[in-house]
mmCIF file of C-alpha atoms and ligand atoms in Angstrom:
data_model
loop_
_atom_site.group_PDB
_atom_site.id
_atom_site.type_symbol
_atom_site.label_atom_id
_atom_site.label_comp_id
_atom_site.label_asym_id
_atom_site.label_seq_id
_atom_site.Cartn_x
_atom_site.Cartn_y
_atom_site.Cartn_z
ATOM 1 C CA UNK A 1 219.065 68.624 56.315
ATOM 2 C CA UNK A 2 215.807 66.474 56.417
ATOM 3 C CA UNK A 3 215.131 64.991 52.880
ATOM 4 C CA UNK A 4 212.123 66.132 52.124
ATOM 5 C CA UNK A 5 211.517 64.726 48.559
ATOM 6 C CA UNK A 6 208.091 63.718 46.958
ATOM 7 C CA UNK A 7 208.207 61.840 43.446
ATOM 8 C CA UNK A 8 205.445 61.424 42.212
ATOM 9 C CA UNK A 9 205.203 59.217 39.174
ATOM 10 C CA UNK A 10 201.756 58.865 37.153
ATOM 11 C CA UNK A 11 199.321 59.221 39.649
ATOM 12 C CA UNK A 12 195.873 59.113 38.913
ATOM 13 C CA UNK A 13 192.288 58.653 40.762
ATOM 14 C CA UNK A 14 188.884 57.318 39.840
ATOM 15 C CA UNK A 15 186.035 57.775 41.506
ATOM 16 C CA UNK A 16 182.513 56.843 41.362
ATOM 17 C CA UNK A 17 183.564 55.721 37.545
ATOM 18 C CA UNK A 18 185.316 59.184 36.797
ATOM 19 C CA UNK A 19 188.393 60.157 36.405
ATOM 20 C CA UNK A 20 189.926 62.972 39.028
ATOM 21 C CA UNK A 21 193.303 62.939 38.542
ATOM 22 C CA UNK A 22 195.563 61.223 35.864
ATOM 23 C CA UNK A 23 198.923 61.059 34.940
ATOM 24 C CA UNK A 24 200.549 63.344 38.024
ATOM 25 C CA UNK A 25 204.408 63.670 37.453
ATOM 26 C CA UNK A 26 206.503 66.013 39.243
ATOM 27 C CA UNK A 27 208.920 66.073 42.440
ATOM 28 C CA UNK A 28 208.966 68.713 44.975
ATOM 29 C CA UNK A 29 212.117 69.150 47.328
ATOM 30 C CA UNK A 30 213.939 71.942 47.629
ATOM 31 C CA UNK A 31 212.998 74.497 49.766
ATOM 32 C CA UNK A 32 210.264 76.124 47.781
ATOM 33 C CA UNK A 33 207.049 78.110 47.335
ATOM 34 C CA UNK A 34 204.658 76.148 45.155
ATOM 35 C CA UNK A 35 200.864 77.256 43.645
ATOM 36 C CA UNK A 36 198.409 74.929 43.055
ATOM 37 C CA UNK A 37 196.050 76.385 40.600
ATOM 38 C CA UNK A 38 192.859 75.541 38.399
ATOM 39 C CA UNK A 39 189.649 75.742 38.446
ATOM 40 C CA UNK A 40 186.974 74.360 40.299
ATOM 41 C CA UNK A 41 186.852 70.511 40.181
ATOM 42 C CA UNK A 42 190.414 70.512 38.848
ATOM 43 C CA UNK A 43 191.367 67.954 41.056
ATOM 44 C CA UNK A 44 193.618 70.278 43.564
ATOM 45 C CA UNK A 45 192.228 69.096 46.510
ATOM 46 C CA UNK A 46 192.486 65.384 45.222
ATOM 47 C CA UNK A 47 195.986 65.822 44.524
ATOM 48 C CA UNK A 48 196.360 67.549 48.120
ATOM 49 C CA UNK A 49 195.310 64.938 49.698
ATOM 50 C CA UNK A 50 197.142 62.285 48.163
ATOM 51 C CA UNK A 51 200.473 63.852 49.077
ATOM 52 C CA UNK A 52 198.807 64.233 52.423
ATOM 53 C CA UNK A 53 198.396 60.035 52.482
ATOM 54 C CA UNK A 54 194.432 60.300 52.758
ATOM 55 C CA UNK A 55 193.519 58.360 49.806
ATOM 56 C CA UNK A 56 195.713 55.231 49.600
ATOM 57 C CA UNK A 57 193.420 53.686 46.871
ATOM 58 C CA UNK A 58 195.329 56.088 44.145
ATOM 59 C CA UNK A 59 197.153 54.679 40.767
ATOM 60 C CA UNK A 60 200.799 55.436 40.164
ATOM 61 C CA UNK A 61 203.210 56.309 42.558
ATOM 62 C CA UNK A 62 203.666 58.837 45.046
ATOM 63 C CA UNK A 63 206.711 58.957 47.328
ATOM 64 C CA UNK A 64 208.278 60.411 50.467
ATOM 65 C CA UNK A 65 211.471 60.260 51.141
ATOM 66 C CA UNK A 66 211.728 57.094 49.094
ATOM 67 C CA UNK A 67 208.811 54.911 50.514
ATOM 68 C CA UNK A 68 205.266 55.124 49.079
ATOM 69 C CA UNK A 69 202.993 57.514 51.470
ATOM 70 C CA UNK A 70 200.245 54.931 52.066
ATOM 71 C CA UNK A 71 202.984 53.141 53.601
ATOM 72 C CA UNK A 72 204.521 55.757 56.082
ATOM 73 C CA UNK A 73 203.167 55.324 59.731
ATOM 74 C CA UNK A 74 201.243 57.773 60.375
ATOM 75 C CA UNK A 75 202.524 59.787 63.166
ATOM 76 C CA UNK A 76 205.913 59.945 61.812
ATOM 77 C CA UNK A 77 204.759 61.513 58.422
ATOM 78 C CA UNK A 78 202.618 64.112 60.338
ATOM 79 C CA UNK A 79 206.144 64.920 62.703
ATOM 80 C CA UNK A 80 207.417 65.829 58.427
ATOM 81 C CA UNK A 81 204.364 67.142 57.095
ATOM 82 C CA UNK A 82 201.542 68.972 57.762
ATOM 83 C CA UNK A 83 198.230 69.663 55.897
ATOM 84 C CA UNK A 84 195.837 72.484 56.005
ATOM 85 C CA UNK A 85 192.496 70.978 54.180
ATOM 86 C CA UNK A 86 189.948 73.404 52.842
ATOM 87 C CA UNK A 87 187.393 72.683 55.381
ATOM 88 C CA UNK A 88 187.430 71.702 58.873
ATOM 89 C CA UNK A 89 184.765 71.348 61.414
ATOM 90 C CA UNK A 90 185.130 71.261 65.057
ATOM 91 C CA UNK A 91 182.252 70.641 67.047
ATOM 92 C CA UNK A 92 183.823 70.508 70.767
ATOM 93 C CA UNK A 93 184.087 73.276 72.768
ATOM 94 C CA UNK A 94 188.130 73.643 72.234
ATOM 95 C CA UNK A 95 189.878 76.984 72.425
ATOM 96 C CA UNK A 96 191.917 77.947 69.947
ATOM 97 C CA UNK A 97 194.841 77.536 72.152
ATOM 98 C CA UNK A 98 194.008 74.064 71.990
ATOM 99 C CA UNK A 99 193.648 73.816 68.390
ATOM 100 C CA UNK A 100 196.865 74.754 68.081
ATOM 101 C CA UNK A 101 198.050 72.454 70.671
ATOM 102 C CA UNK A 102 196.951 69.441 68.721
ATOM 103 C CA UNK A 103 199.403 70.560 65.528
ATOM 104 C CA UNK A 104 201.595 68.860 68.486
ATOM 105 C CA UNK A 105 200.048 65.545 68.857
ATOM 106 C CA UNK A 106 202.626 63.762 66.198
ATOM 107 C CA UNK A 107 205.506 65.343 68.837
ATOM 108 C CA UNK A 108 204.106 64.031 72.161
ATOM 109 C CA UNK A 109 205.875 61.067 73.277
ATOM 110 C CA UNK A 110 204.107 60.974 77.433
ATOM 111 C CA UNK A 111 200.482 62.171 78.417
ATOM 112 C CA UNK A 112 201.716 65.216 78.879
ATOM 113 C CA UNK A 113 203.082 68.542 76.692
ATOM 114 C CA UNK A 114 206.383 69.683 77.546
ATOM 115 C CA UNK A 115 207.101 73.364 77.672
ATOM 116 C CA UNK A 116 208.530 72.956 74.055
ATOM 117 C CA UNK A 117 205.190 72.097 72.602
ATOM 118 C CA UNK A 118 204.143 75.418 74.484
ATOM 119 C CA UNK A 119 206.754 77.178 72.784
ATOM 120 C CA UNK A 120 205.711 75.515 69.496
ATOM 121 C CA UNK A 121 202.083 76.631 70.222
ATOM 122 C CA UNK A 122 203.326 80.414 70.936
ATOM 123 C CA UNK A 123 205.510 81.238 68.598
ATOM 124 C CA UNK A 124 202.541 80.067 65.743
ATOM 125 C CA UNK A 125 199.967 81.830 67.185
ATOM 126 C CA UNK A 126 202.417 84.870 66.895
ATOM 127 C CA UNK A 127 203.314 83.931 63.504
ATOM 128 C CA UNK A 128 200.276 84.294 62.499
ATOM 129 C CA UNK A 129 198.461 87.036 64.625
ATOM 130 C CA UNK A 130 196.117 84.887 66.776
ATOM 131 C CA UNK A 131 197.734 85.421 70.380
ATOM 132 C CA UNK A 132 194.361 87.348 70.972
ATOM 133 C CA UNK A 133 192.082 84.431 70.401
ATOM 134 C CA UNK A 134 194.307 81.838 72.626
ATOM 135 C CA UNK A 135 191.057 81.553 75.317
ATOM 136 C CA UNK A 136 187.962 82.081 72.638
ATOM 137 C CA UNK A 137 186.593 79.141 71.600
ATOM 138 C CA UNK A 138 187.484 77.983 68.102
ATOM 139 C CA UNK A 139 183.292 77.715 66.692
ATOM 140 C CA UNK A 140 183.300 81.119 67.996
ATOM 141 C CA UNK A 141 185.653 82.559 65.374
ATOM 142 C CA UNK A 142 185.014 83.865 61.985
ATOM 143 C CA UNK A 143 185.949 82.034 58.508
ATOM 144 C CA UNK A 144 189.888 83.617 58.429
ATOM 145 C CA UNK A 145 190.133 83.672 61.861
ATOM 146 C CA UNK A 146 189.428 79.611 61.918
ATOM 147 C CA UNK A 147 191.836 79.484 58.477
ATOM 148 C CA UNK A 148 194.561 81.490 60.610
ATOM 149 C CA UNK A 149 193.891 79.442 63.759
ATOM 150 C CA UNK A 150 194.164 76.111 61.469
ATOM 151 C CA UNK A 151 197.518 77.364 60.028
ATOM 152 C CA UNK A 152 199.029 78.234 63.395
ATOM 153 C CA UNK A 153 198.255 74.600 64.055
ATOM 154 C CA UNK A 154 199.985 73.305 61.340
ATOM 155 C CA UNK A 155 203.218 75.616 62.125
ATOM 156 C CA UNK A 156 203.174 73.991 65.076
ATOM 157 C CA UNK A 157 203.795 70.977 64.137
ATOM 158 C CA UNK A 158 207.335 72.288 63.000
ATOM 159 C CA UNK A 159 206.873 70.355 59.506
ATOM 160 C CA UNK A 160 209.543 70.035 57.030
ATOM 161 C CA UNK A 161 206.477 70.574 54.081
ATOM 162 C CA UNK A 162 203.274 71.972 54.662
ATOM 163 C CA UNK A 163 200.313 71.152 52.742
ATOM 164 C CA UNK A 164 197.550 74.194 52.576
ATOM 165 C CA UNK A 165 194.759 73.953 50.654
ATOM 166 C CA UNK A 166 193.058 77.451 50.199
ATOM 167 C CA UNK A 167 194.715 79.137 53.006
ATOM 168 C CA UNK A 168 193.306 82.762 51.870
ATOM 169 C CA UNK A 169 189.859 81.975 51.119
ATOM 170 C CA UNK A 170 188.492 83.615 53.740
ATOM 171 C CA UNK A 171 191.761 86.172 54.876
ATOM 172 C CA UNK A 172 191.051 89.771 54.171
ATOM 173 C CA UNK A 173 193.578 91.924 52.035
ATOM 174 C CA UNK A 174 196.163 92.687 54.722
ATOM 175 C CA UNK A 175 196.175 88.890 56.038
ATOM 176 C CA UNK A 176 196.238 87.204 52.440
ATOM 177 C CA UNK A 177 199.617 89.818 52.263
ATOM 178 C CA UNK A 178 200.653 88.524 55.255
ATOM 179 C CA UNK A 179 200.475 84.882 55.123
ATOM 180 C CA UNK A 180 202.115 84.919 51.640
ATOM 181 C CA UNK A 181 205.224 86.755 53.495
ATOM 182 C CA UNK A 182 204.707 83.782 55.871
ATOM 183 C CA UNK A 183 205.170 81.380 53.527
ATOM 184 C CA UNK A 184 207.800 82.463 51.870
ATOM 185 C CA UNK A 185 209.968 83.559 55.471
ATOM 186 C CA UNK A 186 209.359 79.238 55.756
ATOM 187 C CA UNK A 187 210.803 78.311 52.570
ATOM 188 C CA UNK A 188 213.530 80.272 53.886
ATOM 189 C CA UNK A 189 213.896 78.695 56.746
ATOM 190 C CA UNK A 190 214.105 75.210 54.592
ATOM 191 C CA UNK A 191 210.087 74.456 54.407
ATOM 192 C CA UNK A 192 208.651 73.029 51.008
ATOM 193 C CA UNK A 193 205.298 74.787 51.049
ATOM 194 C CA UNK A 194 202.236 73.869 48.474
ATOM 195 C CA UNK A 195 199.552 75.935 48.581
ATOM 196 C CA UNK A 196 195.869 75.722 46.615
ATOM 197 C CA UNK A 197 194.964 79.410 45.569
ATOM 198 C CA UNK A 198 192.728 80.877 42.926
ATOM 199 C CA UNK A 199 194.223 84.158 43.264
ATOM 200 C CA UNK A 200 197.209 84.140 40.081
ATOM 201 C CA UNK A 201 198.673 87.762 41.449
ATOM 202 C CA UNK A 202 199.610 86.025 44.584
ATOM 203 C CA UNK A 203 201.325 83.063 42.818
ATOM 204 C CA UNK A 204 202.665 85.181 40.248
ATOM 205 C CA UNK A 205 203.861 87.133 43.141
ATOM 206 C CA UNK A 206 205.023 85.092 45.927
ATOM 207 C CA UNK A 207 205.496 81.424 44.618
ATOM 208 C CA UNK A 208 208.351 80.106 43.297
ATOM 209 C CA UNK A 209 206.644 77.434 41.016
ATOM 210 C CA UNK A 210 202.946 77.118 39.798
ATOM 211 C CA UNK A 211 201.469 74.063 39.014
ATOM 212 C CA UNK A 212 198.200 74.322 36.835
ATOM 213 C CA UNK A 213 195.897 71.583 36.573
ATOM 214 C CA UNK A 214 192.942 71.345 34.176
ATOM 215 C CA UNK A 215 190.689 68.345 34.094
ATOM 216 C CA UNK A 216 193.006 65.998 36.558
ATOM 217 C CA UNK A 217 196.054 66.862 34.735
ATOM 218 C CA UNK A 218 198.583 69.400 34.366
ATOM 219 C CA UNK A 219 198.534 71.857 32.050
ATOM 220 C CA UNK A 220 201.442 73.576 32.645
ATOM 221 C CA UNK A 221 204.387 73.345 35.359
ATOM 222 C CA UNK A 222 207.193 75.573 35.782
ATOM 223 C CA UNK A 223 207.897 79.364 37.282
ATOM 224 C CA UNK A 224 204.466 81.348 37.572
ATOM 225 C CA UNK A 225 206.071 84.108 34.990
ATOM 226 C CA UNK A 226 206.289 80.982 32.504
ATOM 227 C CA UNK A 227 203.621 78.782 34.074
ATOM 228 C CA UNK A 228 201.103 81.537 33.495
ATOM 229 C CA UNK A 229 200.528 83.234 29.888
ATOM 230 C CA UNK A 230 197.537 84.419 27.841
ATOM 231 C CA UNK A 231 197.427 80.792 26.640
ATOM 232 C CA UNK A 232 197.275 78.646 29.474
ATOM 233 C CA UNK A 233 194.938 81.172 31.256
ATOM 234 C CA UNK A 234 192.207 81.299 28.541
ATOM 235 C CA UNK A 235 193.229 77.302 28.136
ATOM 236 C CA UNK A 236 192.434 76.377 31.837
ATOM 237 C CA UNK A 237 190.272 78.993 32.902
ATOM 238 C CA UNK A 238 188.355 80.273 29.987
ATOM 239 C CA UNK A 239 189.133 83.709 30.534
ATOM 240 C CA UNK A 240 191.187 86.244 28.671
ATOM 241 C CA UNK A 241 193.765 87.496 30.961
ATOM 242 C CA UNK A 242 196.181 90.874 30.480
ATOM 243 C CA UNK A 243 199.196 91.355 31.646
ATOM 244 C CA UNK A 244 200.128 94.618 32.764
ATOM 245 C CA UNK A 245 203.402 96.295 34.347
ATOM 246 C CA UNK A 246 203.205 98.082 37.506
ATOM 247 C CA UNK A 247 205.004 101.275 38.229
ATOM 248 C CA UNK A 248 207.376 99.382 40.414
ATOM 249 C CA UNK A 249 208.199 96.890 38.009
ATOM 250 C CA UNK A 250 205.765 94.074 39.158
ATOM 251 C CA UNK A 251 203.727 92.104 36.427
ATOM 252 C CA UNK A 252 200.088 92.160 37.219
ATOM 253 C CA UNK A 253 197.663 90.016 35.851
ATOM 254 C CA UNK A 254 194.029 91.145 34.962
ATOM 255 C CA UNK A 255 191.636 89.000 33.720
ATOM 256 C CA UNK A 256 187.633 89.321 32.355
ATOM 257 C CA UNK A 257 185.269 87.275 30.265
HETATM 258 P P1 ADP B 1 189.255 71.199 43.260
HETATM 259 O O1 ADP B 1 189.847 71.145 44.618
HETATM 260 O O2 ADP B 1 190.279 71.416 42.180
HETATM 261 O O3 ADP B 1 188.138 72.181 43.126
HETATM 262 P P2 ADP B 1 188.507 68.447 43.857
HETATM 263 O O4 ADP B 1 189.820 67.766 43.919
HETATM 264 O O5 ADP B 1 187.804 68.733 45.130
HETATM 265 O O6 ADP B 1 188.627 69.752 42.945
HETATM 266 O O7 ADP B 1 187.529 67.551 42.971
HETATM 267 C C1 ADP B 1 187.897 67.125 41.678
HETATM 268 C C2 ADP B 1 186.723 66.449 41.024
HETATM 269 O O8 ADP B 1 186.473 65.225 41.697
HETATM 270 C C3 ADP B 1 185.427 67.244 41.088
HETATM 271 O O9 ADP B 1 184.784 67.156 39.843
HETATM 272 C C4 ADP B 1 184.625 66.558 42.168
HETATM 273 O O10 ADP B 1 183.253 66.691 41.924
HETATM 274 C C5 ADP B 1 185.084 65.134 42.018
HETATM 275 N N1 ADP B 1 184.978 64.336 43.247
HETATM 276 C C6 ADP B 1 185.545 64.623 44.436
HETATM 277 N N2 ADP B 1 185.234 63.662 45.349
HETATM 278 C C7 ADP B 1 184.466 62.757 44.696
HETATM 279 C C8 ADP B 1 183.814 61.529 45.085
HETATM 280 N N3 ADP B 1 183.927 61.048 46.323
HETATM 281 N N4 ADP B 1 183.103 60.864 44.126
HETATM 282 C C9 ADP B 1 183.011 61.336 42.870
HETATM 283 N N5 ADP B 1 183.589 62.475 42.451
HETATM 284 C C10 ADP B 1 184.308 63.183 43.353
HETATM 285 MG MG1 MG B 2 189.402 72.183 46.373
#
């Protein structure tokens, strides 16, 4: 079993004079299903990308399997982990075959893709229901069909964690439903999985762990049933929320002004 351990350890970020992000602290390794939550301007994003290794210039410490991300070569980090950012643009003409082709790039040793990177590249797009846009071209594609295009990508880089930030945004009901089933058939199969949502019924719902930061820090870190209260919700989000029980037994959360 791949180690797949991140410690982080007081990390924090300034920017322009501000402060983004400070005093991080947490670890994330077992096979797991973790929400990202807060508001807008939280930091999530920030904090996504430095366990993705984009923004070396952070305080504190943040670790992969024992070695400081800034200092992991690049292309074997992304053959461990893969990240999903919030937005990507693609100007060039690619299909979305090829998209997901590229999830491959940290696995290709020659010039060449072998017919296991094809594999890779078909059992994604099946994963997540895009085997009918393999020949359109990527710009061509609506906002979830891009987000599901951009995940398939990231599956195939067979990753050990995956990093998603937002990965329902744009996905109508059925496909938010569907990639949360995704996600958590991955941490199955070993995967530690963060993902950035707004939407509390799907972390209540789906994730194993929530992590809720307000103002660049965390407010609260633990299972979503515990993670998420009355308190923390009017606390980080200035909203009252209810809780209400479902006819099957599942907890739903409701929330207004
Ligand atoms: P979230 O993803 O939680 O909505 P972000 O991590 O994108 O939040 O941003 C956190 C805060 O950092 C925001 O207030 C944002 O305006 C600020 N920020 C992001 N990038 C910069 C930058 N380059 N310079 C100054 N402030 C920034
Ligand atoms: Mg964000």
């Amino acid at each position: 079993m791949v180690n797949c351990d991140f410690q982080l350890r007081d990390v924090g970020l300034r920017l322009g004079g501000n402060t983004i992000l400070s005093g991080i602290t947490f670890n994330l390794g077992k096979p797991e299903l973790v929400a990202l939550l807060g508001p807008n301007g939280a930091g999530k994003s920030t904090l996504m990308s430095i366990l993705a290794g984009l923004r070396p210039a952070h305080e504190g410490t943040c670790l992969f399997q024992g070695v400081e991300v800034r200092r992991w070569d690049r292309a074997r980090f992304a053959r461990l982990v893969s990240f999903v950012p919030q937005a990507v643009r693609i100007d060039f003409p690619f299909t979305c075959e090829q998209v997901v082709l590229m999830g491959r790039t940290p696995h290709c040793a020659g010039m060449f893709e072998t017919s296991a990177d094809w594999d890779e590249v078909r059992r994604a797009m099946a994963l997540t229901d895009t085997v009918a846009f393999r020949h359109r071209d990527f710009r061509t594609l609506s906002g979830g069909e891009k987000q599901r295009i951009l995940l398939a990508s990231a599956l195939a880089q067979s990753p050990r964690v995956l990093l998603l930030d937002e990965p329902a945004a744009f996905l109508d009901l059925k496909h938010q439903l569907t990639l949360y089933e995704l996600l958590r058939e991955q941490c199955r199969q070993g995967l530690v999985v963060v993902t950035v949502t707004h939407d509390l019924n799907l972390a209540a719902g789906f994730c194993d762990r929530a992590i809720l930061l307000h103002n660049g820090r965390i407010a609260a870190d633990d299972a979503p049933h515990l993670a998420l209260n009355e308190q923390t919700i009017a606390d980080v989000y200035d909203v009252h929320a209810e809780f209400r029980q479902t006819g099957t037994g599942k907890t739903w959360i409701t929330y207004g002004g």
